[in-house]
Short mmCIF file of C-alpha atoms in Angstrom, two decimals:
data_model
loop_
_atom_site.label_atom_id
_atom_site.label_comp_id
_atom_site.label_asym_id
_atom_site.label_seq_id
_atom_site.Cartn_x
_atom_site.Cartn_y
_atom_site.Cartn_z
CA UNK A 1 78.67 -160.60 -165.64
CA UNK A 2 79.38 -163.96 -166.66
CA UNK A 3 79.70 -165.13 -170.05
CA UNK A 4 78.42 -168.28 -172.02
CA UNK A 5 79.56 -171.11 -170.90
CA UNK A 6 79.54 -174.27 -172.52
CA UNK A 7 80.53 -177.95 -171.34
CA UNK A 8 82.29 -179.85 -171.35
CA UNK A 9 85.63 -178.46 -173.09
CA UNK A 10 86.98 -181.71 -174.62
CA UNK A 11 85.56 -184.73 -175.59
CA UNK A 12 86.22 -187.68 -177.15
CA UNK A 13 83.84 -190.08 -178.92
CA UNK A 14 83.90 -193.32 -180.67
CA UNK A 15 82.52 -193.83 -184.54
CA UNK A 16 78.57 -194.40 -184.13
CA UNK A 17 78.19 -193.19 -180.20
CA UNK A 18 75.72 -190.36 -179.28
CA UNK A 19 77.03 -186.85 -177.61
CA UNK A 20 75.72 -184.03 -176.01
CA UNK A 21 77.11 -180.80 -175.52
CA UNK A 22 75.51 -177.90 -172.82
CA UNK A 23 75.50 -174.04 -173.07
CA UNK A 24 74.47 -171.86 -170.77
CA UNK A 25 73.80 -168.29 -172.19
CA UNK A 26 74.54 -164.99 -170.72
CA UNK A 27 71.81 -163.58 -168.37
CA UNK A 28 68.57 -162.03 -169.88
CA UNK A 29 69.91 -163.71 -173.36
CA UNK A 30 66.60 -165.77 -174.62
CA UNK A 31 68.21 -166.45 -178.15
CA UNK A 32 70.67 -169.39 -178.36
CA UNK A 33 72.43 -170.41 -181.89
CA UNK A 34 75.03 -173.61 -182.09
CA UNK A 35 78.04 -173.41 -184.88
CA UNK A 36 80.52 -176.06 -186.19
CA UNK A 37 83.74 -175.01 -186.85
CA UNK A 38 85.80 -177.26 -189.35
CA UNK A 39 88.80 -176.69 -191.27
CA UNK A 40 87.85 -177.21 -194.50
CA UNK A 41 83.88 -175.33 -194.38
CA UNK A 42 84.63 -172.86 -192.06
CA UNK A 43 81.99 -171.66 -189.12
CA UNK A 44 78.45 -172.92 -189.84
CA UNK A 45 75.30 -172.50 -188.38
CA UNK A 46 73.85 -175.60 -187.07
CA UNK A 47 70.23 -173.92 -185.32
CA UNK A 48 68.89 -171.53 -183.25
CA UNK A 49 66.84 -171.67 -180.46
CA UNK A 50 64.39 -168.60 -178.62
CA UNK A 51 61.96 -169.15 -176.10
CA UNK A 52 62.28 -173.12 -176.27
CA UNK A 53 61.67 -173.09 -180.06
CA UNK A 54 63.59 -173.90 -182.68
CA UNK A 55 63.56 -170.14 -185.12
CA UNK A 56 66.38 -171.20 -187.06
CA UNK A 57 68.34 -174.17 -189.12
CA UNK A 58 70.66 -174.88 -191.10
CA UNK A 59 71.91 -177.43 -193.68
CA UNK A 60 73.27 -180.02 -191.33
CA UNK A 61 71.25 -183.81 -191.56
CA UNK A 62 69.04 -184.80 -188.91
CA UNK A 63 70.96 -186.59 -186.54
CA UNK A 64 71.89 -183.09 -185.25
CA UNK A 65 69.52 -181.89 -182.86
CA UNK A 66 68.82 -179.48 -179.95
CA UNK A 67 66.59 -178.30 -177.59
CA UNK A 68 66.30 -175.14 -174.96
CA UNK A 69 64.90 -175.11 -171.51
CA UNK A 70 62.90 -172.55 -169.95
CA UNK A 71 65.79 -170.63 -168.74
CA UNK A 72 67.09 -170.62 -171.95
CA UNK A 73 69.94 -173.18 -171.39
CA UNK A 74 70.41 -174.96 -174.54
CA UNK A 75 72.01 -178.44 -175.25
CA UNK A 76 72.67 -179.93 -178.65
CA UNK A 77 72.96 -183.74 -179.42
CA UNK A 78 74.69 -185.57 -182.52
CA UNK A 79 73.65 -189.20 -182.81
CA UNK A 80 75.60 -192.18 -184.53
CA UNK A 81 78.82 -189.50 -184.57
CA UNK A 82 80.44 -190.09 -187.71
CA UNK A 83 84.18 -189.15 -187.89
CA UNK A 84 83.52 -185.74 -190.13
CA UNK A 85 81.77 -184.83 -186.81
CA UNK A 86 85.01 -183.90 -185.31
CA UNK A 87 84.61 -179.78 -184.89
CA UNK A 88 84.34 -177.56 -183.01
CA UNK A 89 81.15 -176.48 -181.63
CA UNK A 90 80.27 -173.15 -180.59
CA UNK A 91 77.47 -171.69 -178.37
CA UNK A 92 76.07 -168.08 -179.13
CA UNK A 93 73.76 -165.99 -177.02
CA UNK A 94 72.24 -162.61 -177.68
CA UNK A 95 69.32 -160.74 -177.39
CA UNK A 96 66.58 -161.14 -179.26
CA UNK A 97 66.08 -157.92 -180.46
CA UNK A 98 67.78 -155.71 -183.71
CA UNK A 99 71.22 -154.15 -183.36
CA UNK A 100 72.45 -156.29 -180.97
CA UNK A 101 75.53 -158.84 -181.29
CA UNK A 102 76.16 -162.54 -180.33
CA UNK A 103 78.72 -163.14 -177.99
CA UNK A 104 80.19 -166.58 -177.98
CA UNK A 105 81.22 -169.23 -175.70
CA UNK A 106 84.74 -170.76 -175.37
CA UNK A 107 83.34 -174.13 -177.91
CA UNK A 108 83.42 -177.54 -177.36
CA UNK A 109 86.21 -179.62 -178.86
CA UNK A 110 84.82 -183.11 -180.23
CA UNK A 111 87.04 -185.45 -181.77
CA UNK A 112 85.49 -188.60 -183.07
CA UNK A 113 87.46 -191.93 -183.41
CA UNK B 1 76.96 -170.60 -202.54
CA UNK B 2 79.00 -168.62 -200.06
CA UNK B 3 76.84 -165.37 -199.41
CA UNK B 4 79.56 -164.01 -197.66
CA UNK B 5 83.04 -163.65 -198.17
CA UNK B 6 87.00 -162.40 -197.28
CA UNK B 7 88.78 -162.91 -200.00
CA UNK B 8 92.16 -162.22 -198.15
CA UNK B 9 93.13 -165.25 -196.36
CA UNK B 10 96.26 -163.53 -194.35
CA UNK B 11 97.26 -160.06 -194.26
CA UNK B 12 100.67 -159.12 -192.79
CA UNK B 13 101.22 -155.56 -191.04
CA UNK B 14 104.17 -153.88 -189.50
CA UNK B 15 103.02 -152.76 -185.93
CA UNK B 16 102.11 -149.06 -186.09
CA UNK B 17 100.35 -149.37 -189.42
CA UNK B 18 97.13 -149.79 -190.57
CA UNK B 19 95.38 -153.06 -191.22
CA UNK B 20 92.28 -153.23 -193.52
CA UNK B 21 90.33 -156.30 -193.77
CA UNK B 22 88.06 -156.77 -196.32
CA UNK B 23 84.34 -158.54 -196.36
CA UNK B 24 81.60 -158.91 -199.08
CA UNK B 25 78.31 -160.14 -199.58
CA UNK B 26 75.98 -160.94 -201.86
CA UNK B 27 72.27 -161.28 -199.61
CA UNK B 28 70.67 -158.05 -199.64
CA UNK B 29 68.53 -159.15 -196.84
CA UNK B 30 71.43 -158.53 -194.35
CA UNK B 31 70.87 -155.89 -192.10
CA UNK B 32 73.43 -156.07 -189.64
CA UNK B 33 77.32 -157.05 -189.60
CA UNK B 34 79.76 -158.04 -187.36
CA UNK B 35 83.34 -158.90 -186.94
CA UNK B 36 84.70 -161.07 -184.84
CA UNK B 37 88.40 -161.66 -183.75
CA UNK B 38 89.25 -165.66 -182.81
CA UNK B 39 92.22 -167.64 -181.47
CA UNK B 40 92.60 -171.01 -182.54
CA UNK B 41 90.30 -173.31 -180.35
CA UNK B 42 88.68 -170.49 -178.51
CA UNK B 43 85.12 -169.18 -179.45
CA UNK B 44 85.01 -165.89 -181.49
CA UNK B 45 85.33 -162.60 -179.97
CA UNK B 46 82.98 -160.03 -180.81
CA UNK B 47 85.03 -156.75 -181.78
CA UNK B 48 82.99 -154.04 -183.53
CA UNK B 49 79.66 -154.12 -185.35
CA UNK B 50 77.37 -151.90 -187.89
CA UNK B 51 74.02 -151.65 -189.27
CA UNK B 52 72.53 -151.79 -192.92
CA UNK B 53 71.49 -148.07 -192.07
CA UNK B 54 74.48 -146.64 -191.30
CA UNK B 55 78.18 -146.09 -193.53
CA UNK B 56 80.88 -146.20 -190.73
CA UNK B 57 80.82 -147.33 -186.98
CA UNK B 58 84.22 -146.46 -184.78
CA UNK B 59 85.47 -147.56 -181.68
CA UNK B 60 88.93 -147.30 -180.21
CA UNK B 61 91.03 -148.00 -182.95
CA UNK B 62 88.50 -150.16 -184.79
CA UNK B 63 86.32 -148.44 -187.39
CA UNK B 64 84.00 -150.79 -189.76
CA UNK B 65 82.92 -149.21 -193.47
CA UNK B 66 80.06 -150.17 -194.84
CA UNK B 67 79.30 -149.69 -198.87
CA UNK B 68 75.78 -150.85 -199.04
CA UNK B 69 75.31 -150.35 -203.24
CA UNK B 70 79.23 -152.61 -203.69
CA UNK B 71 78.14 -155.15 -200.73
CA UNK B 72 81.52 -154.55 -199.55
CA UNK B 73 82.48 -154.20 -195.66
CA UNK B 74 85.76 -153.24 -194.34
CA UNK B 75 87.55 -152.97 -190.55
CA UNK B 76 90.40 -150.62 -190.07
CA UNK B 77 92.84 -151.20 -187.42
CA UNK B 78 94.92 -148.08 -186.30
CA UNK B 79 97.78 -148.29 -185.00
CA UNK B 80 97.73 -152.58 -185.26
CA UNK B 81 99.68 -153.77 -182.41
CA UNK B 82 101.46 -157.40 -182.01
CA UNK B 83 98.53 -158.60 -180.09
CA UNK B 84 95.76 -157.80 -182.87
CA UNK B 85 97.51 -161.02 -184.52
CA UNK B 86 94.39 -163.85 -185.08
CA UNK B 87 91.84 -164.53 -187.39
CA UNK B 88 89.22 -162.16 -188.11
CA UNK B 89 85.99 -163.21 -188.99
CA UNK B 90 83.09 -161.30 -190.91
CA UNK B 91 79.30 -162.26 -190.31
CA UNK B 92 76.01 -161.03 -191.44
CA UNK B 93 72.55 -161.31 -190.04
CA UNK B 94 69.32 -160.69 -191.76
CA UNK B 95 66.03 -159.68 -189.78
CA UNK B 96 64.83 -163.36 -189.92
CA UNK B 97 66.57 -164.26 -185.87
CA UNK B 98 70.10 -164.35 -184.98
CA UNK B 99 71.14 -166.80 -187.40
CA UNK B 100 75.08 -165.33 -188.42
CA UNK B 101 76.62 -166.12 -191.65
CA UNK B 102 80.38 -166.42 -191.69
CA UNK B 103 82.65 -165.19 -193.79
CA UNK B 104 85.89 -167.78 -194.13
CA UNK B 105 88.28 -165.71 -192.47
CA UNK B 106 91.31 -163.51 -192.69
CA UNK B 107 94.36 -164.46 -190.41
CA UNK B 108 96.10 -160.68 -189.53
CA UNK B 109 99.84 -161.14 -188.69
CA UNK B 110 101.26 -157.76 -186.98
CA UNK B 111 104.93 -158.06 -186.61
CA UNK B 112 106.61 -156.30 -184.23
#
């Protein structure tokens, strides 16, 4: 059974570009949930995403955003990347139902020049 | 304000022993932990996991406490081995989605 993959592994992006990162979840997982990892704050939820909606966000501005497609791939997007951007961003997948744990994908390295 | 919380930011064990991480919280609205083991750069491994209703969940030699009235969460490792050696993370969920919140992390060191 495969696990959640997200692409690409590296990346690196210059002060005020636009990225976007991809996750594919784990089969029959309909619940999708980004995270930024940092040094200094630690892993924090960015959103969540079931069914194509958004359920879930957290404290981050607006020029983070995401979206999921109808078979439940998810992609998130950071616009005019500011250095602090640099992270790394992690992929979740579960089912949506209680009891039942997130497994993670292998992140997304973004460094920001 | 950090709802939850390790307080231990490394813990050094001699392989063989035990190794007992510590979590707490402060949201009563969590219903469901996990931890999570993570290498540097890699995405967080899922390890062991318990719910609100229950006081102790075991598997292999993982076994998470849970002390619902203190907030407080623990993992036991028996015996740690050399390759338990990474960061451990605690996270909590309420019933509101999947949204997980993080604890900062404990980094285990088992020495051989």
């Amino acid at each position: 059974k495969a696990g959640v993959t997200q692409t690409p592994r590296y990346l690196i992006k210059t002060r005020g570009q636009q990225v976007t990162l991809s996750c594919s979840p784990i089969s029959g997982h309909r619940s999708v949930s980004w995270y930024q990892q940092t040094p200094g704050q630690g892993l924090q939820f960015l959103f969540e995403y079931f069914s194509e909606t958004q359920r879930n966000k957290g404290n981050f501005p607006g020029r983070f955003s995401g979206r999921q497609f109808s078979n439940s791939r998810s992609e998130m997007n950071v616009s005019t990347l500011e250095l602090g951007d640099s992270a790394l961003y992690l992929c979740a997948s579960s089912f949506d139902r209680p009891g039942t744990e997130a497994f993670f994908g292998q992140g997304t390295r973004l460094t920001v020049v | 304000d950090q709802q939850v919380k390790q307080n231990s930011p490394s813990l050094s064990v001699q392989e063989g022993r035990i190794s007992i991480l510590n979590c707490d919280y402060t949201n009563s609205m969590f219903d469901y932990f996990l931890w999570y083991k993570k290498y540097p750069a890699e995405g967080p491994t899922f390890l062991i996991s318990i719910s609100s209703i229950k006081d102790k969940n075991e598997d292999g030699r993982f076994t998470v406490f849970l002390n619902k009235s203190a907030k407080h969460l623990s993992l036991h490792i028996v015996p740690s081995q050399p390759g338990d050696s990474a960061v451990y993370f605690c996270a909590a969920r309420n019933n509101a989605g999947n949204m997980l919140t993080f604890g900062g992390g404990t980094r285990l060191m088992v020495k051989p």
